[in-house]
Amino acid sequence: MKNKFDNNKQRSFYFQNFINEDNKNNINSSYSLFNSRANFIFKFFFFVFLIILLKLLYLGINRSNEINFDDFITDKDYNERRDIIDRSSLLIAKNIDIYDLVLKVDKTNNLPQLLIKLKTQFPGLNINDIQKESVDKKRLVLKKKLDHIEYKKAIMLGEPAIELSRRQVRIYPQRNLFSHILGQTDEDNKGISGVESHFNNQILNTKFSDTSFQITLDTVIQSQVRETLEKAIADYSARGAASLLMNVNSGEIISLVSLPDFDINRRTLVNDEKFLNKITLGIYELGSVFKALTIANALELKLIDENTLFKNLEKQIYNCGNSQPINEHDKNLKRDLTTTEILVKSSNIGTVKIIEKIGIENHKNFLTKLGIFDKTSVELPEKGKSLPMKWDNCTLATASYGHGISTTPIQLASAYASLVNGGYKIYPTLVKQNQNIKKERIISEETSKKMVKMLRKVVDKNDPMQGTARAADINGYSVIGKTGTAVKVSKTSKGYSKDVMTVFVSAYPEEKPEYLLLVMIDEPKAIPSKGYFKSDSGWNAVPTAGTIIKRIGPILVSKNYNIALNVK
């Protein structure tokens, strides 16, 4: 018997057999309509997306469609300068674009209305003054050196009569740090002082516009030295301070600080004498540091050796007449002193006895060879020169210990470099030197070695002679050096004041000196010690130098700033 559902099952399996032609046409028509609408919607959104994409691409390529900045900006003629970098390639001077707000009077139809609009954005503008000046001028500079916000305000004004005049200005990221070295530029971007002036043509040279101009100073060391000197000024209530760090073989200057200093970004004319470069421009009597030069001359002439004994030294002599006796600074000094003891104990009388053996002409010639009387070779326009002096027996005697003879600290440092580097002439410089440079010998190697040994005794805290610079004997550096304390010449009357200038010239290491450090403290106040008030070099310049050496020593080692020149 057949199942009454068999036919239905068969028809269910072959469902398409039950779709007649009319149904098929209706289904195909509906499907076609759906596809057509879907395609239209897809194409519509794709087209919209494509338009947006093209618009974004166009705006990315040509953003000036929003606001054409170039319509508001004009370039003023300016001198493009190369960047200046330190010896570690850190940036210390750079040109940047700045903008001045300019009103083109002849381009405005309604000046009063425009001025009101400007006043709302730049409240500091004086509308009355602008209106008066606009009568005779077609172009007015309303505001110089717009900041970022002011620049945007000027652009958004959208006024054809408003113009932004683009020019370049020099900036110094370290502000005060190199004020006595870098110098300044004028409104036309030309160097007027310091490195900017001396190397103006090289820094302006367009052939090297893509390269930086490098000098020998180090920013990190400079900041460490400056910080230490600032503390010394505070600790000793001093008027100022200065220092010089130089390679004794090449003459390369690694640090030069003179305080007080100033922010060179302000571009104000600095006339106050307190801001002069004490190292290169200041001319001073520098005191007992000259004793080393006197002794070196006598050794070179073979008039004495380091062990020559001077017996029964007076405590007071009258080379300059009965009214001006020469005294010992220390009343407790022994009456019998060797050459080395005269240097270590800084004996005035002993040094006078030595220079009497040398004579005027021999000593003048020696100091001339050392460059004491000349301007320094350093590449700065701010340089001083020793004051002329009339040589006689009195000036010869006082010159032996640095009284009555003047020079700049940088020239003294150059002379000391020659004393300790084997006897070669040194020319301080801010430019890296050729390692194969030929050097001129002005002191024998034998004399140089003897001076190094004696200068070590001045600093060595373990030496039985107990020299005047023991506070600078920093462990691991074998520092050598000589102290000096000089009464300053009075500015208000003839003769000398009660104020002092203290100096310490040092070098290290003793085995083969590489670095020379000169430290000066200007008018330090006396500090109490064992019932006395002391203001000599051993109490201020020496410990300051010790602190500097302790701070910069590891930096110099890590950066390996020693330049071993092949001396010929």
Coordinates of C-alpha atoms in Angstrom, one line a residue:
M1 CA 0.0 0.0 0.0
K2 CA 1.4 3.3 -0.9
N3 CA 2.0 6.0 1.7
K4 CA -0.3 9.0 1.0
F5 CA 2.7 11.2 1.8
D6 CA 5.1 9.6 -0.8
N7 CA 4.2 12.1 -3.5
N8 CA 4.7 15.0 -1.1
K9 CA 8.1 13.7 -0.1
Q10 CA 9.1 13.5 -3.6
R11 CA 7.9 17.0 -4.4
S12 CA 9.7 18.3 -1.3
F13 CA 13.0 16.9 -2.5
Y14 CA 12.6 18.5 -6.0
F15 CA 11.3 21.9 -4.8
Q16 CA 12.2 23.6 -8.0
N17 CA 9.6 21.7 -9.9
F18 CA 6.9 23.5 -8.0
I19 CA 8.2 27.1 -9.1
N20 CA 6.3 28.2 -12.1
E21 CA 7.6 30.6 -14.6
D22 CA 5.7 33.6 -13.1
N23 CA 7.2 33.0 -9.7
K24 CA 10.7 32.7 -11.2
N25 CA 10.3 36.0 -13.0
N26 CA 9.1 37.7 -9.8
I27 CA 12.1 36.4 -7.8
N28 CA 14.6 37.3 -10.4
S29 CA 13.1 40.8 -10.7
S30 CA 13.3 41.4 -6.9
Y31 CA 16.9 40.1 -6.8
S32 CA 18.0 42.3 -9.6
L33 CA 16.4 45.3 -8.0
F34 CA 18.2 44.6 -4.7
N35 CA 21.6 44.3 -6.5
S36 CA 21.0 47.5 -8.3
R37 CA 20.3 49.4 -5.1
A38 CA 23.2 47.9 -3.3
N39 CA 25.5 48.7 -6.1
F40 CA 24.3 52.3 -6.2
I41 CA 24.8 52.7 -2.4
F42 CA 28.2 51.1 -2.6
K43 CA 29.3 53.3 -5.5
F44 CA 27.9 56.4 -3.8
F45 CA 29.8 55.9 -0.6
F46 CA 32.9 54.9 -2.5
F47 CA 32.7 58.0 -4.5
V48 CA 32.2 60.2 -1.4
F49 CA 35.1 58.4 0.3
L50 CA 37.3 59.0 -2.8
I51 CA 36.5 62.7 -2.8
I52 CA 37.4 63.0 0.9
L53 CA 40.6 61.1 0.3
L54 CA 41.6 63.3 -2.6
K55 CA 40.7 66.4 -0.6
L56 CA 42.9 65.3 2.3
L57 CA 45.7 64.4 0.0
Y58 CA 45.4 67.8 -1.6
L59 CA 45.4 69.6 1.7
G60 CA 48.3 67.6 2.9
I61 CA 50.3 68.6 -0.2
N62 CA 49.1 72.2 -0.2
R63 CA 48.1 73.3 3.3
S64 CA 48.3 76.9 2.3
N65 CA 44.7 76.5 0.9
E66 CA 43.5 77.1 4.5
I67 CA 45.7 80.2 5.1
N68 CA 48.4 81.2 2.7
F69 CA 51.1 82.3 5.2
D70 CA 53.4 83.4 2.5
D71 CA 51.0 86.2 1.7
F72 CA 51.7 87.8 5.1
I73 CA 55.5 87.1 5.3
T74 CA 58.4 89.0 3.7
D75 CA 62.1 88.3 4.2
K76 CA 64.3 91.1 5.4
D77 CA 67.9 90.9 4.3
Y78 CA 70.0 89.3 7.0
N79 CA 73.4 87.7 7.4
E80 CA 73.1 83.9 7.9
R81 CA 75.6 82.6 10.5
R82 CA 76.9 79.2 11.1
D83 CA 76.1 77.4 14.4
I84 CA 78.9 77.4 17.0
I85 CA 79.6 74.2 18.9
D86 CA 81.9 73.3 21.7
R87 CA 84.6 70.7 21.6
S88 CA 82.1 67.9 22.4
S89 CA 79.8 69.2 19.5
L90 CA 77.2 70.7 21.9
L91 CA 75.4 73.7 20.4
I92 CA 76.3 77.0 22.0
A93 CA 75.2 79.6 19.4
K94 CA 72.6 79.4 16.7
N95 CA 70.5 81.5 14.3
I96 CA 66.7 81.3 14.5
D97 CA 63.9 83.0 12.5
I98 CA 62.0 85.8 14.2
Y99 CA 59.2 88.0 12.9
D100 CA 58.4 91.7 13.2
L101 CA 54.9 93.0 13.0
V102 CA 54.7 95.5 10.1
L103 CA 51.9 97.8 9.0
K104 CA 51.8 98.7 5.3
V105 CA 50.0 102.0 5.5
D106 CA 49.3 102.4 1.8
K107 CA 47.5 99.0 1.7
T108 CA 44.8 99.9 4.1
N109 CA 41.5 101.6 3.2
N110 CA 40.4 102.2 6.8
L111 CA 43.3 102.8 9.1
P112 CA 41.4 103.7 12.3
Q113 CA 39.3 100.5 12.0
L114 CA 42.4 98.4 11.5
L115 CA 44.2 100.0 14.4
I116 CA 41.3 99.2 16.7
K117 CA 41.4 95.6 15.5
L118 CA 45.2 95.5 16.1
K119 CA 44.7 97.0 19.6
T120 CA 42.4 94.2 20.6
Q121 CA 45.1 91.6 19.7
F122 CA 48.2 93.7 20.8
P123 CA 47.1 95.8 23.8
G124 CA 50.6 97.3 24.1
L125 CA 50.4 99.2 20.8
N126 CA 50.0 103.0 21.0
I127 CA 47.4 103.8 18.4
N128 CA 48.0 107.6 18.6
D129 CA 51.7 107.3 17.9
I130 CA 51.0 104.9 15.0
Q131 CA 48.5 107.4 13.5
K132 CA 51.0 110.2 13.7
E133 CA 53.8 108.2 12.1
S134 CA 51.5 106.9 9.4
V135 CA 51.2 110.4 7.9
D136 CA 54.8 110.4 6.7
K137 CA 55.6 106.7 6.4
K138 CA 54.3 104.0 4.2
R139 CA 55.6 101.2 6.3
L140 CA 55.7 101.0 10.1
V141 CA 57.3 98.4 12.3
L142 CA 54.7 98.0 15.1
K143 CA 56.3 95.3 17.2
K144 CA 59.6 93.4 17.0
K145 CA 60.4 89.8 17.9
L146 CA 56.9 88.4 18.1
D147 CA 56.5 85.4 20.3
H148 CA 54.6 82.3 19.2
I149 CA 51.2 83.5 20.4
E150 CA 51.6 86.9 18.9
Y151 CA 52.7 85.4 15.6
K152 CA 49.5 83.4 15.4
K153 CA 47.4 86.4 16.3
A154 CA 49.0 88.4 13.4
I155 CA 48.3 85.6 10.9
M156 CA 44.7 85.2 12.0
L157 CA 44.0 88.8 11.5
G158 CA 44.0 88.1 7.8
E159 CA 44.6 91.7 6.9
P160 CA 46.4 92.5 3.6
A161 CA 47.9 95.6 5.2
I162 CA 49.6 93.5 7.9
E163 CA 52.9 91.9 7.1
L164 CA 55.3 89.7 9.1
S165 CA 58.9 90.6 8.3
R166 CA 61.1 87.6 8.8
R167 CA 64.7 87.9 9.8
Q168 CA 67.3 85.9 11.8
V169 CA 68.7 86.6 15.2
R170 CA 71.5 84.9 17.2
I171 CA 70.6 83.0 20.3
Y172 CA 72.9 81.5 23.0
P173 CA 71.3 78.5 24.8
Q174 CA 73.7 78.7 27.7
R175 CA 73.0 82.4 28.3
N176 CA 75.8 83.6 30.7
L177 CA 78.1 80.6 30.5
F178 CA 80.2 81.8 27.5
S179 CA 79.5 85.5 27.7
H180 CA 83.2 86.5 27.7
I181 CA 84.1 84.1 24.9
L182 CA 81.3 84.0 22.3
G183 CA 80.6 87.8 22.4
Q184 CA 77.6 89.2 20.6
T185 CA 76.2 90.2 17.2
D186 CA 74.4 93.4 16.2
E187 CA 71.0 93.9 14.6
D188 CA 72.5 93.0 11.2
N189 CA 73.8 89.7 12.5
K190 CA 77.4 90.7 12.3
G191 CA 79.8 89.9 15.1
I192 CA 80.8 92.8 17.4
S193 CA 82.7 91.1 20.2
G194 CA 84.3 87.8 21.3
V195 CA 84.5 84.8 18.9
E196 CA 81.6 86.2 16.9
S197 CA 83.7 89.2 16.0
H198 CA 87.1 87.6 15.6
F199 CA 85.8 84.8 13.3
N200 CA 83.0 86.9 11.8
N201 CA 84.0 86.1 8.2
Q202 CA 84.4 82.4 8.7
I203 CA 81.1 82.2 10.6
L204 CA 79.3 84.2 7.8
N205 CA 81.0 82.2 5.0
T206 CA 78.2 80.6 3.0
K207 CA 80.6 77.9 1.7
F208 CA 80.4 76.3 5.2
S209 CA 76.8 77.1 5.9
D210 CA 76.0 73.4 6.4
T211 CA 78.8 72.9 8.9
S212 CA 79.2 74.2 12.4
F213 CA 82.0 76.3 13.7
Q214 CA 83.8 74.5 16.5
I215 CA 85.8 76.0 19.4
T216 CA 87.9 74.3 22.1
L217 CA 85.8 75.1 25.2
D218 CA 83.8 72.4 26.9
T219 CA 80.3 73.2 28.1
V220 CA 80.2 70.7 31.0
I221 CA 83.6 71.7 32.4
Q222 CA 82.8 75.4 31.9
S223 CA 79.6 75.0 34.0
Q224 CA 81.4 73.1 36.7
V225 CA 84.1 75.8 37.0
R226 CA 81.6 78.7 36.9
E227 CA 79.6 77.1 39.7
T228 CA 82.6 76.7 41.9
L229 CA 83.7 80.3 41.3
E230 CA 80.3 81.6 42.2
K231 CA 80.4 79.7 45.5
A232 CA 83.9 81.1 46.1
I233 CA 82.6 84.7 45.6
A234 CA 79.9 84.0 48.1
D235 CA 82.2 82.3 50.6
Y236 CA 84.8 85.0 50.6
S237 CA 82.5 88.0 49.9
A238 CA 84.6 88.7 46.9
R239 CA 84.1 91.3 44.2
G240 CA 84.6 88.7 41.4
A241 CA 86.6 85.7 40.3
A242 CA 88.0 84.2 37.2
S243 CA 89.8 81.0 35.9
L244 CA 91.5 79.5 32.9
L245 CA 91.9 75.9 32.1
M246 CA 94.4 75.2 29.2
N247 CA 96.3 72.3 27.7
V248 CA 100.0 73.0 28.5
N249 CA 101.2 71.3 25.3
S250 CA 98.8 72.7 22.6
G251 CA 97.6 75.9 24.2
E252 CA 93.9 74.8 23.7
I253 CA 91.6 76.6 26.1
I254 CA 89.1 74.2 27.6
S255 CA 87.5 76.6 30.0
L256 CA 87.6 80.4 30.5
V257 CA 85.3 82.0 33.1
S258 CA 85.2 85.6 34.3
L259 CA 82.7 86.7 37.0
P260 CA 80.5 88.6 37.1
D261 CA 79.2 87.8 33.7
F262 CA 76.0 88.6 31.7
D263 CA 73.3 87.1 29.5
I264 CA 74.5 87.7 25.9
N265 CA 71.0 87.0 24.6
R266 CA 69.9 90.5 25.9
R267 CA 72.2 92.3 23.5
T268 CA 72.7 95.2 25.8
L269 CA 75.9 97.2 25.7
V270 CA 78.0 96.2 28.7
N271 CA 80.2 99.2 29.8
D272 CA 80.6 98.5 33.5
E273 CA 84.2 97.6 34.3
K274 CA 83.2 94.8 36.6
F275 CA 82.0 92.8 33.5
L276 CA 85.4 92.9 31.7
N277 CA 87.1 89.7 30.8
K278 CA 89.5 89.4 33.7
I279 CA 91.5 86.7 32.0
T280 CA 92.4 88.3 28.7
L281 CA 91.6 92.0 29.2
G282 CA 92.3 92.6 32.8
I283 CA 95.8 93.9 33.6
Y284 CA 97.0 93.2 37.1
E285 CA 100.1 93.0 39.4
L286 CA 99.8 89.3 40.3
G287 CA 102.2 89.0 43.1
S288 CA 104.3 86.0 44.2
V289 CA 103.5 83.9 41.2
F290 CA 106.3 85.8 39.5
K291 CA 108.8 84.3 41.9
A292 CA 108.7 81.1 39.9
L293 CA 109.7 83.0 36.7
T294 CA 112.6 84.7 38.6
I295 CA 113.9 81.4 39.8
A296 CA 113.5 79.7 36.4
N297 CA 115.5 82.5 34.8
A298 CA 118.3 82.1 37.3
L299 CA 118.4 78.4 36.8
E300 CA 118.4 78.8 33.0
L301 CA 121.4 81.2 33.3
K302 CA 123.0 78.6 35.6
L303 CA 123.6 81.3 38.3
I304 CA 122.0 79.0 40.9
D305 CA 120.6 75.5 41.3
E306 CA 117.7 74.3 43.3
N307 CA 119.9 73.6 46.3
T308 CA 121.9 76.9 46.4
L309 CA 121.8 78.2 50.0
F310 CA 121.2 81.9 50.7
K311 CA 122.6 82.6 54.2
N312 CA 121.6 85.2 56.8
L313 CA 118.8 86.7 54.8
E314 CA 117.6 90.1 56.1
K315 CA 114.0 90.6 57.2
Q316 CA 114.0 94.0 55.6
I317 CA 115.9 95.6 52.7
Y318 CA 115.9 99.0 51.2
N319 CA 116.4 98.6 47.4
C320 CA 113.8 101.3 46.9
G321 CA 115.1 103.9 49.4
N322 CA 114.7 104.2 53.1
S323 CA 111.0 105.2 52.8
Q324 CA 110.0 102.0 51.0
P325 CA 111.5 98.9 52.6
I326 CA 110.9 95.5 51.2
N327 CA 109.7 93.1 53.9
E328 CA 109.1 89.4 54.3
H329 CA 105.4 88.4 54.2
D330 CA 106.1 85.9 57.0
K331 CA 108.2 87.2 59.9
N332 CA 108.9 83.7 61.1
L333 CA 110.9 82.6 58.0
K334 CA 114.3 81.1 58.6
R335 CA 117.4 83.3 57.8
D336 CA 119.0 80.6 55.8
L337 CA 117.0 79.3 52.8
T338 CA 117.8 77.2 49.7
T339 CA 116.4 78.2 46.3
T340 CA 113.7 75.6 46.7
E341 CA 112.7 76.9 50.1
I342 CA 112.6 80.4 48.8
L343 CA 110.0 79.3 46.3
V344 CA 108.1 77.0 48.6
K345 CA 108.0 79.5 51.5
S346 CA 107.5 82.4 49.1
S347 CA 110.3 84.5 50.5
N348 CA 110.4 88.1 49.2
I349 CA 113.9 88.8 50.4
G350 CA 115.3 85.6 49.0
T351 CA 113.8 86.2 45.6
V352 CA 115.3 89.7 45.5
K353 CA 118.7 88.2 46.2
I354 CA 118.2 85.9 43.2
I355 CA 117.2 88.6 40.8
E356 CA 120.2 90.7 41.8
K357 CA 122.3 88.0 40.3
I358 CA 120.2 88.1 37.1
G359 CA 120.3 91.8 36.3
I360 CA 117.9 94.1 34.5
E361 CA 118.6 93.2 30.9
N362 CA 118.7 89.4 31.4
H363 CA 115.4 89.5 33.2
K364 CA 113.7 91.8 30.7
N365 CA 114.8 89.4 27.9
F366 CA 113.5 86.4 29.7
L367 CA 110.1 87.8 30.4
T368 CA 109.9 89.0 26.8
K369 CA 110.5 85.5 25.6
L370 CA 107.8 84.2 27.8
G371 CA 105.4 86.8 26.3
I372 CA 104.7 88.7 29.6
F373 CA 104.7 92.1 27.9
D374 CA 102.8 91.2 24.7
K375 CA 99.1 90.8 23.9
T376 CA 97.9 87.2 24.1
S377 CA 97.5 85.3 20.9
V378 CA 94.0 84.1 21.8
E379 CA 91.4 84.7 19.1
L380 CA 89.4 87.4 20.9
P381 CA 89.4 91.2 20.3
E382 CA 89.2 91.8 24.1
K383 CA 92.9 91.7 25.0
G384 CA 95.1 93.7 27.3
K385 CA 98.8 94.4 27.3
S386 CA 101.3 94.9 30.1
L387 CA 101.7 98.5 31.3
P388 CA 105.1 100.1 30.5
M389 CA 107.5 100.3 33.3
K390 CA 110.8 102.1 34.0
W391 CA 113.4 99.6 34.9
D392 CA 115.9 100.4 37.7
N393 CA 117.2 98.6 40.8
C394 CA 114.0 99.2 42.7
T395 CA 111.7 98.0 40.0
L396 CA 114.0 95.0 39.3
A397 CA 113.8 94.1 43.0
T398 CA 110.0 94.4 43.3
A399 CA 109.4 92.7 39.9
S400 CA 111.1 89.6 41.3
Y401 CA 108.1 88.9 43.4
G402 CA 105.4 90.4 41.1
H403 CA 105.1 93.9 42.5
G404 CA 105.2 96.9 40.1
I405 CA 105.1 94.7 37.0
S406 CA 101.7 94.0 35.4
T407 CA 100.3 91.6 32.8
T408 CA 97.1 89.7 31.9
P409 CA 96.4 86.4 33.7
I410 CA 96.4 84.5 30.3
Q411 CA 99.9 85.7 29.6
L412 CA 101.0 84.5 33.0
A413 CA 99.4 81.2 32.3
S414 CA 101.2 80.9 29.0
A415 CA 104.5 81.6 30.8
Y416 CA 103.8 78.9 33.4
A417 CA 102.8 76.4 30.6
S418 CA 106.3 76.9 29.2
L419 CA 107.9 76.3 32.6
V420 CA 106.2 72.9 33.1
N421 CA 105.8 71.5 29.5
G422 CA 109.5 70.9 28.9
G423 CA 110.2 74.5 27.9
Y424 CA 108.2 75.1 24.8
K425 CA 106.5 78.4 23.8
I426 CA 102.7 78.3 24.1
Y427 CA 100.1 80.3 22.3
P428 CA 96.7 80.1 23.9
T429 CA 94.0 79.3 21.4
L430 CA 90.3 78.6 20.9
V431 CA 90.9 76.5 17.8
K432 CA 91.9 72.9 17.8
Q433 CA 95.5 72.5 17.0
N434 CA 97.4 70.3 14.5
Q435 CA 99.1 67.4 16.4
N436 CA 102.3 67.8 14.3
I437 CA 102.7 71.5 15.0
K438 CA 106.3 72.6 15.4
K439 CA 107.2 74.2 18.7
E440 CA 109.8 76.7 19.8
R441 CA 111.9 75.9 22.8
I442 CA 112.5 78.9 25.1
I443 CA 113.5 77.1 28.3
S444 CA 115.8 74.1 28.6
E445 CA 114.2 70.8 29.5
E446 CA 116.5 70.6 32.5
T447 CA 115.2 73.9 33.9
S448 CA 111.6 72.8 33.2
K449 CA 112.1 69.5 35.1
K450 CA 113.6 71.3 38.1
M451 CA 110.8 73.8 38.2
V452 CA 108.2 71.0 38.2
K453 CA 109.8 69.3 41.2
M454 CA 110.0 72.6 43.1
L455 CA 106.4 73.6 42.3
R456 CA 105.2 70.2 43.5
K457 CA 106.7 70.9 46.9
V458 CA 104.6 74.1 47.1
V459 CA 101.5 71.9 47.0
D460 CA 102.5 68.6 48.5
K461 CA 100.8 68.4 51.9
N462 CA 103.2 65.6 53.0
D463 CA 106.4 67.6 52.2
P464 CA 108.2 68.7 55.3
M465 CA 108.7 72.2 53.9
Q466 CA 104.9 72.8 54.2
G467 CA 104.3 75.0 51.2
T468 CA 101.6 77.7 50.8
A469 CA 99.3 75.7 48.5
R470 CA 98.6 72.5 50.4
A471 CA 94.8 72.9 50.2
A472 CA 95.1 72.1 46.4
D473 CA 96.8 68.7 46.9
I474 CA 94.0 66.5 45.6
N475 CA 94.7 62.8 45.9
G476 CA 95.5 61.1 42.6
Y477 CA 96.4 64.3 40.7
S478 CA 99.9 65.3 41.9
V479 CA 99.1 69.0 41.5
I480 CA 102.0 71.5 41.2
G481 CA 101.7 75.3 41.5
K482 CA 102.5 78.6 43.0
T483 CA 100.4 81.1 45.0
G484 CA 100.3 84.9 44.6
T485 CA 98.7 87.7 46.6
A486 CA 99.0 91.3 45.3
V487 CA 97.7 94.5 46.7
K488 CA 95.6 96.2 44.1
V489 CA 96.4 99.6 42.6
S490 CA 94.1 102.3 44.0
K491 CA 91.5 103.7 41.5
T492 CA 90.9 106.9 43.5
S493 CA 94.4 108.0 44.4
K494 CA 98.1 107.3 43.7
G495 CA 99.6 104.2 45.2
Y496 CA 97.9 101.1 46.4
S497 CA 94.6 100.3 48.1
K498 CA 94.0 97.8 50.9
D499 CA 92.2 95.4 48.6
V500 CA 94.0 92.3 47.3
M501 CA 93.9 90.1 44.2
T502 CA 94.8 86.5 44.9
V503 CA 96.0 84.0 42.3
F504 CA 97.0 80.4 42.2
V505 CA 98.6 78.9 39.0
S506 CA 98.6 75.1 39.0
A507 CA 99.2 72.2 36.7
Y508 CA 98.9 68.4 36.9
P509 CA 100.0 65.7 37.0
E510 CA 103.6 66.2 38.1
E511 CA 104.9 63.3 36.1
K512 CA 103.9 64.8 32.8
P513 CA 101.9 68.0 33.2
E514 CA 98.9 68.1 30.8
Y515 CA 96.5 70.7 32.2
L516 CA 97.1 74.2 33.6
L517 CA 94.5 75.8 35.9
L518 CA 94.7 79.5 36.9
V519 CA 92.3 80.7 39.5
M520 CA 91.8 84.4 40.6
I521 CA 89.7 85.8 43.4
D522 CA 89.1 89.6 43.2
E523 CA 89.1 91.4 46.5
P524 CA 88.3 88.5 48.9
K525 CA 87.5 89.4 52.4
A526 CA 89.8 88.1 55.2
I527 CA 88.6 85.0 57.0
P528 CA 89.5 84.2 60.7
S529 CA 92.1 81.5 61.4
K530 CA 93.8 80.9 64.8
G531 CA 93.3 84.5 65.9
Y532 CA 94.3 86.0 62.6
F533 CA 92.3 87.3 59.7
K534 CA 93.8 85.9 56.5
S535 CA 93.1 86.9 52.9
D536 CA 96.1 85.6 51.0
S537 CA 95.9 83.1 48.1
G538 CA 96.4 80.0 50.3
W539 CA 93.0 80.7 52.0
N540 CA 90.8 81.3 49.0
A541 CA 92.3 80.8 45.5
V542 CA 94.0 77.6 46.5
P543 CA 91.1 75.7 48.0
T544 CA 88.9 77.0 45.1
A545 CA 91.3 75.5 42.6
G546 CA 91.4 72.3 44.6
T547 CA 87.6 72.0 44.4
I548 CA 87.7 72.6 40.6
I549 CA 90.3 70.0 40.1
K550 CA 88.3 67.5 42.1
R551 CA 85.2 68.2 40.0
I552 CA 86.6 68.4 36.5
G553 CA 89.4 65.8 36.9
P554 CA 87.2 62.8 36.2
I555 CA 85.5 64.6 33.3
L556 CA 88.9 65.3 31.6
V557 CA 89.9 61.7 32.1
S558 CA 86.6 60.4 30.6
K559 CA 86.8 62.7 27.6
N560 CA 90.5 62.3 27.1
Y561 CA 91.3 65.9 26.3
N562 CA 95.1 65.4 26.5
I563 CA 96.7 66.2 23.1
A564 CA 100.1 64.6 22.9
L565 CA 101.8 66.8 20.4
N566 CA 104.7 65.6 18.4
V567 CA 107.1 68.3 19.3
K568 CA 109.8 69.0 16.7

